[in-house]
Tab-separated table of N, CA, C and O in Angstrom:
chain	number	residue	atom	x	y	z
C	1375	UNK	N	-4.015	-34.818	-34.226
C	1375	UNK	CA	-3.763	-36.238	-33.966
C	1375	UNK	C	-3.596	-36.445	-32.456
C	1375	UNK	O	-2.775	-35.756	-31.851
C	1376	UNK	N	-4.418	-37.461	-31.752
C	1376	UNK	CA	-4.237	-37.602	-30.668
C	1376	UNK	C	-3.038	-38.231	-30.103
C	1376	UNK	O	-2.790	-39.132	-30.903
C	1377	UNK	N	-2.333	-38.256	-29.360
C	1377	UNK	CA	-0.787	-39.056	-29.064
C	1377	UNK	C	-1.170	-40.571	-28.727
C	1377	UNK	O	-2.252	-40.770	-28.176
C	1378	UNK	N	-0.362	-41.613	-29.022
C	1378	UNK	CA	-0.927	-42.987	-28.596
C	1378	UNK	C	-1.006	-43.318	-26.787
C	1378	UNK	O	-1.631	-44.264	-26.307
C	1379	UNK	N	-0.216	-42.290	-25.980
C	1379	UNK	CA	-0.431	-42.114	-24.373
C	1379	UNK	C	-1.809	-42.239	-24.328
C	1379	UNK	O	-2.347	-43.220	-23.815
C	1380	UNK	N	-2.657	-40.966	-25.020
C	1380	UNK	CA	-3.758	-40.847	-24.853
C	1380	UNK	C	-4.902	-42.019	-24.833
C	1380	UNK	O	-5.662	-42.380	-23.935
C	1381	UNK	N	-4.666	-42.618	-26.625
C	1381	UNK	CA	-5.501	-43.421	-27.278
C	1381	UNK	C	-5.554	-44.969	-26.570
C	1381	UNK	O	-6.434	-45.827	-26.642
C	1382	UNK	N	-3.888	-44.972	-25.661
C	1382	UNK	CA	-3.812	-46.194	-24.317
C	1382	UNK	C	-4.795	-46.369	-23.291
C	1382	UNK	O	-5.333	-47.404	-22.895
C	1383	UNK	N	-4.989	-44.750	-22.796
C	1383	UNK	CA	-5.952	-44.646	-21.663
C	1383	UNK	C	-6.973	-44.702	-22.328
C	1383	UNK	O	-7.816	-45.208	-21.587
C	1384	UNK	N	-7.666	-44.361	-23.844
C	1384	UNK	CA	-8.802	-44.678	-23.985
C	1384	UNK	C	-9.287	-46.066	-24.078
C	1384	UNK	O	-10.449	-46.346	-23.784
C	1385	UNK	N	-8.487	-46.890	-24.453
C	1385	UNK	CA	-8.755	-48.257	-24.569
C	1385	UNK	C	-8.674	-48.893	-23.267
C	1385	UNK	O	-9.540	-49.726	-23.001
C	1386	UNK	N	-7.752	-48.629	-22.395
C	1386	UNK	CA	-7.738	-49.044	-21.032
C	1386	UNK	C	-9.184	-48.744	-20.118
C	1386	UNK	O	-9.974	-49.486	-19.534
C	1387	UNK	N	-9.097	-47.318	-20.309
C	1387	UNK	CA	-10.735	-46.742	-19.747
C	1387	UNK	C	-11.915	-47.705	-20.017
C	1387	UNK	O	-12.731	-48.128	-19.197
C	1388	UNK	N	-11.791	-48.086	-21.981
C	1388	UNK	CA	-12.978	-48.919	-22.437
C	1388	UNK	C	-13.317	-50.408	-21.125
C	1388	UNK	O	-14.101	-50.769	-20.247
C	1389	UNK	N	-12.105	-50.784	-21.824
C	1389	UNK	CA	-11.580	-52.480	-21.357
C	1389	UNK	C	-12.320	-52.447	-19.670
C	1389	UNK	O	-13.374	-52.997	-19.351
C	1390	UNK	N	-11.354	-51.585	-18.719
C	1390	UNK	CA	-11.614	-51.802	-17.564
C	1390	UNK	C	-12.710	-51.857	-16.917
C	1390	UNK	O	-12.879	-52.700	-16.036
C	1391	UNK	N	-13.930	-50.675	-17.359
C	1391	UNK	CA	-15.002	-50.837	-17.632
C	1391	UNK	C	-15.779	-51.946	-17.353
C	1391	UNK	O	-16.440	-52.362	-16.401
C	1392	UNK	N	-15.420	-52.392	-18.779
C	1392	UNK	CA	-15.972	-53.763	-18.636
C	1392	UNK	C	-15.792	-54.640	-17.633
C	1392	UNK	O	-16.746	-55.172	-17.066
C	1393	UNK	N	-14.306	-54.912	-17.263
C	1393	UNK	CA	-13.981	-55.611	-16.597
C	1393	UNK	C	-14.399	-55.745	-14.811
C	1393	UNK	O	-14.683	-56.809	-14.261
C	1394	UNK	N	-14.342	-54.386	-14.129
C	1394	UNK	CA	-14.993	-53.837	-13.136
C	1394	UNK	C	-16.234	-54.262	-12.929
C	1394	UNK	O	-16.543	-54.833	-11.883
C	1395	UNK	N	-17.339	-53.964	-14.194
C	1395	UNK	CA	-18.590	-54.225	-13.887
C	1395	UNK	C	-19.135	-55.558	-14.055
C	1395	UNK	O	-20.336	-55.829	-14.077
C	1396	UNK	N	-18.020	-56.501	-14.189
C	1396	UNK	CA	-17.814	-58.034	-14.151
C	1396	UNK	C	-17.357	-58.498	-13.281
C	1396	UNK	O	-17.589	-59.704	-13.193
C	1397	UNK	N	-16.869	-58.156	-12.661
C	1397	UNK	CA	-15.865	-58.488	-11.508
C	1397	UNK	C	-16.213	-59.751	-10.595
C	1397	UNK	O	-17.174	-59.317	-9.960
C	1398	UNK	N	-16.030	-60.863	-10.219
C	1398	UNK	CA	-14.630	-61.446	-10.647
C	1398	UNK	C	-14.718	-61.969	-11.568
C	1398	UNK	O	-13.696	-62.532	-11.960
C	1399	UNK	N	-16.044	-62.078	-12.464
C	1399	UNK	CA	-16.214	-62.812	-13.440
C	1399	UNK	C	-14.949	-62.699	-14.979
C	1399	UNK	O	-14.671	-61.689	-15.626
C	1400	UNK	N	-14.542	-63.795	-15.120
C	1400	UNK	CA	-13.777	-63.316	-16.239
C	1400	UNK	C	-14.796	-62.554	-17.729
C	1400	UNK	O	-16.003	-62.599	-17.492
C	1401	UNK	N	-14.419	-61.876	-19.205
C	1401	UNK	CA	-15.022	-61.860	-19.886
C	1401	UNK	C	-14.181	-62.074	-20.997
C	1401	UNK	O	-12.976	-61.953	-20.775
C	1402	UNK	N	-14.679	-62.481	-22.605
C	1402	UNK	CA	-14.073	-62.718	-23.517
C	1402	UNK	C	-14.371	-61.495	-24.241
C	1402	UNK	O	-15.444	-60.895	-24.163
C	1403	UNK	N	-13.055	-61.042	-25.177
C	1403	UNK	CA	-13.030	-59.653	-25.054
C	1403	UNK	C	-12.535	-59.783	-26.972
C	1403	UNK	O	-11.647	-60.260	-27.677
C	1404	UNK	N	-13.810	-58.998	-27.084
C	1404	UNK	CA	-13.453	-59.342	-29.229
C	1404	UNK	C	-12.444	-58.091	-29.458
C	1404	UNK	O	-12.632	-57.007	-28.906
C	1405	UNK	N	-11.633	-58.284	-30.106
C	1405	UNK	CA	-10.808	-57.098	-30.095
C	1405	UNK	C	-10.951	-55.843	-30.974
C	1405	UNK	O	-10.431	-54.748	-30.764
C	1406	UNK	N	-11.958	-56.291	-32.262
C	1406	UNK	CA	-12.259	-55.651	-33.125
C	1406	UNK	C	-13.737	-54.690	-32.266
C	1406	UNK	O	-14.086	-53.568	-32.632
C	1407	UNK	N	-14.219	-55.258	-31.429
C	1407	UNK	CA	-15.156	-54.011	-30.777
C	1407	UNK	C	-14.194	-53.330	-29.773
C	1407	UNK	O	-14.107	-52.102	-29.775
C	1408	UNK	N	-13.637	-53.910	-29.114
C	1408	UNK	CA	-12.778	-53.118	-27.785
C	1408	UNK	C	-12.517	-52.279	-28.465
C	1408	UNK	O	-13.180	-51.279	-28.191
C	1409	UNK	N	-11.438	-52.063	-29.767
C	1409	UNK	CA	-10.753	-51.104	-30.840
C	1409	UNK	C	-12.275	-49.814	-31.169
C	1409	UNK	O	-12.268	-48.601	-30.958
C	1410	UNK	N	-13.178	-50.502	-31.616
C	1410	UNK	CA	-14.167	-49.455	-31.892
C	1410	UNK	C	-14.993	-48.721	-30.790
C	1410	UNK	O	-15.659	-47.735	-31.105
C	1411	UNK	N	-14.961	-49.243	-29.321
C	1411	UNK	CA	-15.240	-48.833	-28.249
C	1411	UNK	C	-14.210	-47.680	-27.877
C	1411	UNK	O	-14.612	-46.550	-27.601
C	1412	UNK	N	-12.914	-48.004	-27.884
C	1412	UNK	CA	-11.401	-47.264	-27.496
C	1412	UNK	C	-11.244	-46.214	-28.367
C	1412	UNK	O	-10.888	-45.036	-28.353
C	1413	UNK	N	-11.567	-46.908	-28.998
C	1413	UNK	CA	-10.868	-45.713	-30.595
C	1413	UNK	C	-12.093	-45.499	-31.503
C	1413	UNK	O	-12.425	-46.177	-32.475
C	1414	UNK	N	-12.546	-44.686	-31.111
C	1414	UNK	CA	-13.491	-44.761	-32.219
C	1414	UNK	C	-13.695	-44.035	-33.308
C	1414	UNK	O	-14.337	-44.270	-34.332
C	1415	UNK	N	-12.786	-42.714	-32.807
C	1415	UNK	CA	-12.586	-41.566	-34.287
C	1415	UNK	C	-10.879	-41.267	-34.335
C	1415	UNK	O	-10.367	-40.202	-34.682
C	1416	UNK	N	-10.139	-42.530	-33.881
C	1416	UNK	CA	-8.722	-42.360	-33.713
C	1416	UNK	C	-8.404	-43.375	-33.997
C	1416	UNK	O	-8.986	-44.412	-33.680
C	1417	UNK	N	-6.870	-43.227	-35.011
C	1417	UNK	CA	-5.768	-44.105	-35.310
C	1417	UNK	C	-4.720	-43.746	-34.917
C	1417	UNK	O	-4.243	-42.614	-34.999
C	1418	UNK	N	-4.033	-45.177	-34.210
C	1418	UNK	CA	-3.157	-45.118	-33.611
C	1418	UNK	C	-2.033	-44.480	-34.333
C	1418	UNK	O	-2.320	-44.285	-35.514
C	1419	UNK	N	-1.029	-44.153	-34.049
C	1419	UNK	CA	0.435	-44.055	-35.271
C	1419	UNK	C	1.277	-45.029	-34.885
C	1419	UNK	O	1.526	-44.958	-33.682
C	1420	UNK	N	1.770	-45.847	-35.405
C	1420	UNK	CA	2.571	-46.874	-35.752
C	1420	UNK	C	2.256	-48.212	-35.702
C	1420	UNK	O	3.083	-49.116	-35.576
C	1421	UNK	N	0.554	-48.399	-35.841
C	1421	UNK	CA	-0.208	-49.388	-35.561
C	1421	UNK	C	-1.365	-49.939	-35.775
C	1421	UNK	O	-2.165	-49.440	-34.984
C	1422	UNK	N	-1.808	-50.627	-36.365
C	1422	UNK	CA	-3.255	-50.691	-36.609
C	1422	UNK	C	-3.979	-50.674	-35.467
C	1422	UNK	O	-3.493	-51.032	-34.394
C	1423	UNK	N	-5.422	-50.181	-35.626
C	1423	UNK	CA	-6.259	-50.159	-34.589
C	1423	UNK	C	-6.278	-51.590	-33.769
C	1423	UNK	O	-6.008	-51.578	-32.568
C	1424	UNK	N	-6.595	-52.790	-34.424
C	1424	UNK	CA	-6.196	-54.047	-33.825
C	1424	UNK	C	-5.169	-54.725	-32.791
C	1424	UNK	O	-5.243	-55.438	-31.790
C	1425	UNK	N	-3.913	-53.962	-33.779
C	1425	UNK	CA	-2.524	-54.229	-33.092
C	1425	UNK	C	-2.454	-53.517	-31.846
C	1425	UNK	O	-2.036	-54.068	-30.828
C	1426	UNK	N	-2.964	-51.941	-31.878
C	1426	UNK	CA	-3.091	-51.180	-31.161
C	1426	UNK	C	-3.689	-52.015	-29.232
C	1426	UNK	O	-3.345	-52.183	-28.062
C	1427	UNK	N	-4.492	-52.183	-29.990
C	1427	UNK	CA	-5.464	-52.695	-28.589
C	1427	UNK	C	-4.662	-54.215	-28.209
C	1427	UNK	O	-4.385	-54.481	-27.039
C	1428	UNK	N	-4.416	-54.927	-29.066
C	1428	UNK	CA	-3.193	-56.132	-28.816
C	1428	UNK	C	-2.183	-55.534	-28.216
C	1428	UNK	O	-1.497	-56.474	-27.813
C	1429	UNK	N	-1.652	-54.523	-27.899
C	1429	UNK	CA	-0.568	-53.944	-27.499
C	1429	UNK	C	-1.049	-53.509	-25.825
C	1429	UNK	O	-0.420	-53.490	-24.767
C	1430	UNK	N	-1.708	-53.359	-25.994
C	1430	UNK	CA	-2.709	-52.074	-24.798
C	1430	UNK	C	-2.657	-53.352	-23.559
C	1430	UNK	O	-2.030	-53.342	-22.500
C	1431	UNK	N	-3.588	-54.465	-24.147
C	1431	UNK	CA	-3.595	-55.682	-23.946
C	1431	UNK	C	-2.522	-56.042	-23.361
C	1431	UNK	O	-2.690	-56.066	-22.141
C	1432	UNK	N	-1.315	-56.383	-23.736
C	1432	UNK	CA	-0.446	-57.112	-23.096
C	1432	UNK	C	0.239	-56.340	-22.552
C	1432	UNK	O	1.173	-57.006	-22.105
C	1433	UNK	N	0.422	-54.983	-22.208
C	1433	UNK	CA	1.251	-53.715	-21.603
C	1433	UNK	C	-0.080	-53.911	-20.322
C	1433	UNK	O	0.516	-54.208	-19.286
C	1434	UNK	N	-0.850	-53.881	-20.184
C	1434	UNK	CA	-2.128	-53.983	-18.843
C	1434	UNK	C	-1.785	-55.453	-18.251
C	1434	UNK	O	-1.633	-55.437	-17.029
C	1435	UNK	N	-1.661	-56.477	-18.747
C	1435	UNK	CA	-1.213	-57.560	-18.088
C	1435	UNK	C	0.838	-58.089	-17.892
C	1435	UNK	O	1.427	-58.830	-17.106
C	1436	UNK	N	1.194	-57.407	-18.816
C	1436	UNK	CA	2.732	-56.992	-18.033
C	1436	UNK	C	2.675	-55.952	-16.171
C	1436	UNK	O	3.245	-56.233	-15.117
C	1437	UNK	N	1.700	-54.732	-16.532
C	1437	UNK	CA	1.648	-54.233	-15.327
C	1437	UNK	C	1.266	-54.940	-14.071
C	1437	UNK	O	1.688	-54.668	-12.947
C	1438	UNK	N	0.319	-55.990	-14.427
C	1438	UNK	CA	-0.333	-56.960	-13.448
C	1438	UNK	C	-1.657	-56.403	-13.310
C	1438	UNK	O	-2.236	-56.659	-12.254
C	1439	UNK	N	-2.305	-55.626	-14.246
C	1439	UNK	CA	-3.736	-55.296	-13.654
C	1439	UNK	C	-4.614	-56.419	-14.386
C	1439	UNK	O	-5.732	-56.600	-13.905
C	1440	UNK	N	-4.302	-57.069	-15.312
C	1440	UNK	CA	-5.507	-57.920	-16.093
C	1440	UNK	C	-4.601	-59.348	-16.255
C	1440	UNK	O	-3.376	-59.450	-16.310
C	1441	UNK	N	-5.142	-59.907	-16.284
C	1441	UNK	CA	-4.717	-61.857	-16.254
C	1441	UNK	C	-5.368	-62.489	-18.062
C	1441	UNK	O	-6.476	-62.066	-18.391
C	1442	UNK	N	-5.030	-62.920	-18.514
C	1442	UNK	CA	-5.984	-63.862	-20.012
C	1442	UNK	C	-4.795	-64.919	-20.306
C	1442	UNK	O	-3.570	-64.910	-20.193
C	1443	UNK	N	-5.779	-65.835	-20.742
C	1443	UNK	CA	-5.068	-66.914	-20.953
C	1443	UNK	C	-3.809	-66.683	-22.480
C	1443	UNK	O	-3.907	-66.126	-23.574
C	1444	UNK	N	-3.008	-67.243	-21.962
C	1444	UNK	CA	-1.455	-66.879	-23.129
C	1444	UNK	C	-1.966	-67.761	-24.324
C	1444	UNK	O	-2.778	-68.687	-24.342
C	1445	UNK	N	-1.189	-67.143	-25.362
C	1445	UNK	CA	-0.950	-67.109	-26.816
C	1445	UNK	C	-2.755	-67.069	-27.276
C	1445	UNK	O	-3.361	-67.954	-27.880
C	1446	UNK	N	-3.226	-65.946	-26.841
C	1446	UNK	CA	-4.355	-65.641	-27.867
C	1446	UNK	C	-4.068	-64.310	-28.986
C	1446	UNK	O	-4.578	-64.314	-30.106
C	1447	UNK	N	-3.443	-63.524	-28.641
C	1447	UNK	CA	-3.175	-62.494	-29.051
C	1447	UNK	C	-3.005	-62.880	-30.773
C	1447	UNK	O	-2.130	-63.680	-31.103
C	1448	UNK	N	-3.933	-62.230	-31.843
C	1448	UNK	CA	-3.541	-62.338	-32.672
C	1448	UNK	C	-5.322	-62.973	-32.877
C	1448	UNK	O	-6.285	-62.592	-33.542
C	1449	UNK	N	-5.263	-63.242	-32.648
C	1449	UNK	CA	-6.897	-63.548	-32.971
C	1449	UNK	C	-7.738	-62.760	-33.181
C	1449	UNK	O	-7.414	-61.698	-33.713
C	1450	UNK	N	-9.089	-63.011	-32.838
C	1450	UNK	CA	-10.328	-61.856	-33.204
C	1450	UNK	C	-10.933	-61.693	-31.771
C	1450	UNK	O	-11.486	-60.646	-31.436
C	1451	UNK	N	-10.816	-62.685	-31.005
C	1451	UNK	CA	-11.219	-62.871	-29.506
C	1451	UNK	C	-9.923	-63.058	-28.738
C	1451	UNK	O	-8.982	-63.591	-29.325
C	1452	UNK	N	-9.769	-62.611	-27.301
C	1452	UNK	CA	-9.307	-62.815	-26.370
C	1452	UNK	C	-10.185	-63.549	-25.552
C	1452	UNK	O	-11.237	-62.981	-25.255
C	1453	UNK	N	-9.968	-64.809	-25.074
C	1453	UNK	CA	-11.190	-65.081	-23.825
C	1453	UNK	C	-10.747	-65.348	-22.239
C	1453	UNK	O	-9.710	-65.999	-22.109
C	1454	UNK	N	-11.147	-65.092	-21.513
C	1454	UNK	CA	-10.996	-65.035	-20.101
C	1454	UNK	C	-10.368	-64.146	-19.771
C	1454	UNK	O	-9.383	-64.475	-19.109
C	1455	UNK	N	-10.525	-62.813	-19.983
C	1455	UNK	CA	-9.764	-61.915	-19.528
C	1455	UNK	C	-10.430	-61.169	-18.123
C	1455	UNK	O	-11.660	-61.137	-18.093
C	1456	UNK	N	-9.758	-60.625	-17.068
C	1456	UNK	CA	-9.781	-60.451	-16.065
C	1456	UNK	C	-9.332	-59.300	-15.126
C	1456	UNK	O	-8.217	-58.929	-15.495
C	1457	UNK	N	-9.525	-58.986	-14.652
C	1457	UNK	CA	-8.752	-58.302	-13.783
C	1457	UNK	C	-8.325	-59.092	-12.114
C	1457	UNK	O	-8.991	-59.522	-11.172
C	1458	UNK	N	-6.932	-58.976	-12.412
C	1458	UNK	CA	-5.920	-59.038	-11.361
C	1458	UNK	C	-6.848	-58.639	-9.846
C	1458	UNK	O	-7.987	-58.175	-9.807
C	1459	UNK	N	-6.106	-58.928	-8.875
C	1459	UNK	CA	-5.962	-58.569	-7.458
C	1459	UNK	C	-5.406	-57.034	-7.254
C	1459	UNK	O	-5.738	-56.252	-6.363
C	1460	UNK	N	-4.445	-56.812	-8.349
C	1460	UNK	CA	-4.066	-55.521	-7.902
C	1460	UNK	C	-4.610	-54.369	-8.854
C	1460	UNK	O	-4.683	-53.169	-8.587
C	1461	UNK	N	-5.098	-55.241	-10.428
C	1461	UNK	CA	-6.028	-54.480	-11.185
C	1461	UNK	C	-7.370	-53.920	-10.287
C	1461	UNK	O	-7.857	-52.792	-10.373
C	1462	UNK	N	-7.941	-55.307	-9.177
C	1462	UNK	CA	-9.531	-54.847	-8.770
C	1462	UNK	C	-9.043	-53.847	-8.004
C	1462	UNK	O	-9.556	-52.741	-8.181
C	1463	UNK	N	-7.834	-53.989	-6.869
C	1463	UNK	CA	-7.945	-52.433	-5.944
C	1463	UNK	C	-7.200	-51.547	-6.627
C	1463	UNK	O	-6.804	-50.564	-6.001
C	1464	UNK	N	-6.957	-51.643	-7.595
C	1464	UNK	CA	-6.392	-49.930	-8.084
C	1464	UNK	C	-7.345	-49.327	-8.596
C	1464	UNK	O	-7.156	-48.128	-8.804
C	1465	UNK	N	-8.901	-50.010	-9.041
C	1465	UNK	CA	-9.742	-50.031	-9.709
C	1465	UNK	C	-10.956	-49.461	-8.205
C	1465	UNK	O	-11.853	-48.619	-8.170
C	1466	UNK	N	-10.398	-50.400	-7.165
C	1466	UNK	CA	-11.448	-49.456	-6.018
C	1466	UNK	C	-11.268	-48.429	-5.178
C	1466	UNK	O	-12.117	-47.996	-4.398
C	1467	UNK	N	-9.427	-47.759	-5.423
C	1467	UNK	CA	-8.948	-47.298	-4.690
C	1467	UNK	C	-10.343	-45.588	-5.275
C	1467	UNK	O	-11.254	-45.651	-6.101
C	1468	UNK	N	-9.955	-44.490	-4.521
C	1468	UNK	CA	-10.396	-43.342	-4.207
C	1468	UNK	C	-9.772	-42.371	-5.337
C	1468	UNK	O	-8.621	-42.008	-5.577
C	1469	UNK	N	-10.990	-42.114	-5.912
C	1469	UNK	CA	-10.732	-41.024	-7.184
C	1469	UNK	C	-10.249	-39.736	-6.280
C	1469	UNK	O	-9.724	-39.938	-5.185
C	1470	UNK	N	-10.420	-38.592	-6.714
C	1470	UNK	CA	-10.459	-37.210	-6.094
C	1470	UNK	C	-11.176	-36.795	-5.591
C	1470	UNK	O	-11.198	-35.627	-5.206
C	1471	UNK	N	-12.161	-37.780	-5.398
C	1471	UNK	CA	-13.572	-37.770	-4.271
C	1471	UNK	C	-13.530	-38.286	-3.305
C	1471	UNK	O	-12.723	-38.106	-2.393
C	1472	UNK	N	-14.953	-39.467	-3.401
C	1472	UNK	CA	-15.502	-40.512	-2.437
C	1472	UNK	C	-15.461	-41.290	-3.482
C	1472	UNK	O	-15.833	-42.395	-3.088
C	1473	UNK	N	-15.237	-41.329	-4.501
C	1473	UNK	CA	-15.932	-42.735	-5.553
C	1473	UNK	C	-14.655	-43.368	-5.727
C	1473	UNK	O	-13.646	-42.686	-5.549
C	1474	UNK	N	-14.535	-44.858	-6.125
C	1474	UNK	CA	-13.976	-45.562	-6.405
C	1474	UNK	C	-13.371	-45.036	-8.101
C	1474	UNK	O	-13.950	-44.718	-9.140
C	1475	UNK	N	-12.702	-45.091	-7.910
C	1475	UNK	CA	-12.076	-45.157	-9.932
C	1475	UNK	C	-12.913	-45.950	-10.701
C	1475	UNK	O	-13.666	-45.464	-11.545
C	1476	UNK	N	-12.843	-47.029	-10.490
C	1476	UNK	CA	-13.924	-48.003	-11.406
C	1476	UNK	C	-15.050	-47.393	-12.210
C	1476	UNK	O	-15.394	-47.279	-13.386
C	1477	UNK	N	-15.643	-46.899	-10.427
C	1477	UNK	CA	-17.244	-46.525	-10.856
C	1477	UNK	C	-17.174	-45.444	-11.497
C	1477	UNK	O	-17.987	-45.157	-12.376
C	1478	UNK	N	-16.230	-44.719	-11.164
C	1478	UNK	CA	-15.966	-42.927	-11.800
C	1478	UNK	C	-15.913	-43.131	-13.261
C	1478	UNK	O	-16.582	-42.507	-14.085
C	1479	UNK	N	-14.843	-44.295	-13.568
C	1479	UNK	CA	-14.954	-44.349	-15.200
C	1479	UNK	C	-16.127	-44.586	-15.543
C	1479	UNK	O	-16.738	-43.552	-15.815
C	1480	UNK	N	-16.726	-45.536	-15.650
C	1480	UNK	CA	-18.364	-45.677	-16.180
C	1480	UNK	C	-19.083	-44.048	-16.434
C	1480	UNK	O	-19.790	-43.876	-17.426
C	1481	UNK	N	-18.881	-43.149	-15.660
C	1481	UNK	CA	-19.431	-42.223	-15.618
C	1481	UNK	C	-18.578	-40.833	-15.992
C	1481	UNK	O	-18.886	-39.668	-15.740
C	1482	UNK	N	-17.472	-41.326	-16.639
C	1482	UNK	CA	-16.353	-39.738	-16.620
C	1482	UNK	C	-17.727	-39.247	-17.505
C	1482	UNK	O	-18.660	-39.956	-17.882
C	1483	UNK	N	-17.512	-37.711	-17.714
C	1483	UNK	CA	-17.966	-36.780	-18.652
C	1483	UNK	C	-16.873	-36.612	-19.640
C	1483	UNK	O	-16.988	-35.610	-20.346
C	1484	UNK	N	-16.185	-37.112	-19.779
C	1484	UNK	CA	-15.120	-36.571	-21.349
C	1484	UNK	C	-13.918	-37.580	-21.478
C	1484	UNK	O	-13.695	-38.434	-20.620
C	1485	UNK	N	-13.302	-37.447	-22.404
C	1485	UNK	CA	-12.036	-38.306	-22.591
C	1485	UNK	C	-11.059	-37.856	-21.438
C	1485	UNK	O	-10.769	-38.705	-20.595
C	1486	UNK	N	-10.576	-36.706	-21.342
C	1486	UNK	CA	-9.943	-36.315	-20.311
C	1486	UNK	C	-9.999	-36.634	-19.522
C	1486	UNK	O	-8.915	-36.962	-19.039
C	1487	UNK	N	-11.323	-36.861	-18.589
C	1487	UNK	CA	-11.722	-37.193	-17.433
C	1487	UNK	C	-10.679	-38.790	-16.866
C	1487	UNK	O	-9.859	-39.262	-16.078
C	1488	UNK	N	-11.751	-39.048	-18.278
C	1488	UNK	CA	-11.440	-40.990	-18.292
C	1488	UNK	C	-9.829	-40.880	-18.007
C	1488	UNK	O	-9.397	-41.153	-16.887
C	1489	UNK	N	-9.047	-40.509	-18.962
C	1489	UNK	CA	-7.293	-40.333	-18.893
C	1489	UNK	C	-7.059	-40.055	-17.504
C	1489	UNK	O	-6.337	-40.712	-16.754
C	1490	UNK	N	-7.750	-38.995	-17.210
C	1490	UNK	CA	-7.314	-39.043	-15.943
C	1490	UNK	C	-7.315	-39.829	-14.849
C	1490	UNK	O	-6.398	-40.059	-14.061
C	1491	UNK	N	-8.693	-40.315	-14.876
C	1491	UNK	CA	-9.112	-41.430	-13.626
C	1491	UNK	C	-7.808	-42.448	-14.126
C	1491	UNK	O	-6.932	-42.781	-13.328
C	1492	UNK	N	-7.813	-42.900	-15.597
C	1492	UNK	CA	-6.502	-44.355	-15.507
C	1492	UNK	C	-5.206	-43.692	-15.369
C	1492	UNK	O	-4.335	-44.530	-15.602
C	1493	UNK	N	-4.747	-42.662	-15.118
C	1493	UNK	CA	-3.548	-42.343	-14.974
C	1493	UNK	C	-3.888	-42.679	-12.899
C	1493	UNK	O	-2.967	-43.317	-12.389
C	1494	UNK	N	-4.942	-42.321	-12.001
C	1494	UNK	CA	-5.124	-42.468	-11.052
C	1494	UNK	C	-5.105	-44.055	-10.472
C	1494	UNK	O	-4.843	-44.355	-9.307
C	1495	UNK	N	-5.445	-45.002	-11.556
C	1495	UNK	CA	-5.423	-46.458	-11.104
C	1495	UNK	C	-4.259	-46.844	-11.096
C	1495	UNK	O	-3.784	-47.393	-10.103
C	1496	UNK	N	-3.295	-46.548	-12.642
C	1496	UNK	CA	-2.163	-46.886	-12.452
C	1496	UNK	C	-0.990	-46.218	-11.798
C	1496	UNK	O	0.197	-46.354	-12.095
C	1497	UNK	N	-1.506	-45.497	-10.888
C	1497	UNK	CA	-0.437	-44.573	-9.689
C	1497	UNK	C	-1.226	-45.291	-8.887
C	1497	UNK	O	-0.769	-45.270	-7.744
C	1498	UNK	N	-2.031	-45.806	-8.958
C	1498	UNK	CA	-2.606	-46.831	-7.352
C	1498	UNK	C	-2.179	-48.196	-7.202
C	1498	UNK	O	-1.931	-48.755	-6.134
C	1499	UNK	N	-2.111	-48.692	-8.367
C	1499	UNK	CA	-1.577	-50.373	-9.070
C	1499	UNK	C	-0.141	-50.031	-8.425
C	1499	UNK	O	0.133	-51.041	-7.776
C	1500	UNK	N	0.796	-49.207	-8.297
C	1500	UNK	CA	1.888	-49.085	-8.016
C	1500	UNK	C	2.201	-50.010	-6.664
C	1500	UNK	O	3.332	-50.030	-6.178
């Protein structure tokens, strides 16, 4: 069983993704694919896959990396979701290379990878 730390950064990894390669554009974000993008051979423990990513969701915009308009949660769509000012540069700050985090996610080679790069944004979001 994977730990839900993990299954956070996978959904975060998914989400940001997206969000990065949108940038500044907002996007509307179905929650039932984000969940099958994030999670795709994993259940959360103490949560449905849905709730899961509803959770992920509002713990990323408590931090200040993503912005969406209030009281959608609970729906099937989120719309206008975004990334923050301090989401885009934690998102351009410097992986363990030359590359930006952003771009690195698009391209990790493994889950690990990905975990790692978002454990690197959110020590940069700091």
């Amino acid at each position: 069983m994977v730990p839900n730390v993990d299954l956070f950064a996978d959904v975060a990894a998914a989400l940001l993704i997206k969000l990065h390669a949108a940038f500044p554009i907002p996007l509307d974000i179905e929650i039932d694919v984000l969940a099958d993008k994030g999670l795709p051979d994993a259940d959360p423990s103490g949560a449905t896959r849905e709730a899961f990513v509803e959770a992920s969701l509002l713990w990323l915009a408590s931090a200040g990396l993503i912005a969406f308009e209030p009281g959608q949660l609970g729906a099937r769509m989120v719309e206008r979701v975004g990334l923050t000012a301090r989401g885009f540069l934690a998102l351009q700050a410097s992986d363990r290379g030359d590359d930006a985090i952003g771009l690195s996610l698009g391209a990790a080679f493994s889950a690990e990878h990905r975990r790692d790069l978002i454990g690197l944004a959110l020590a940069a979001a700091r």
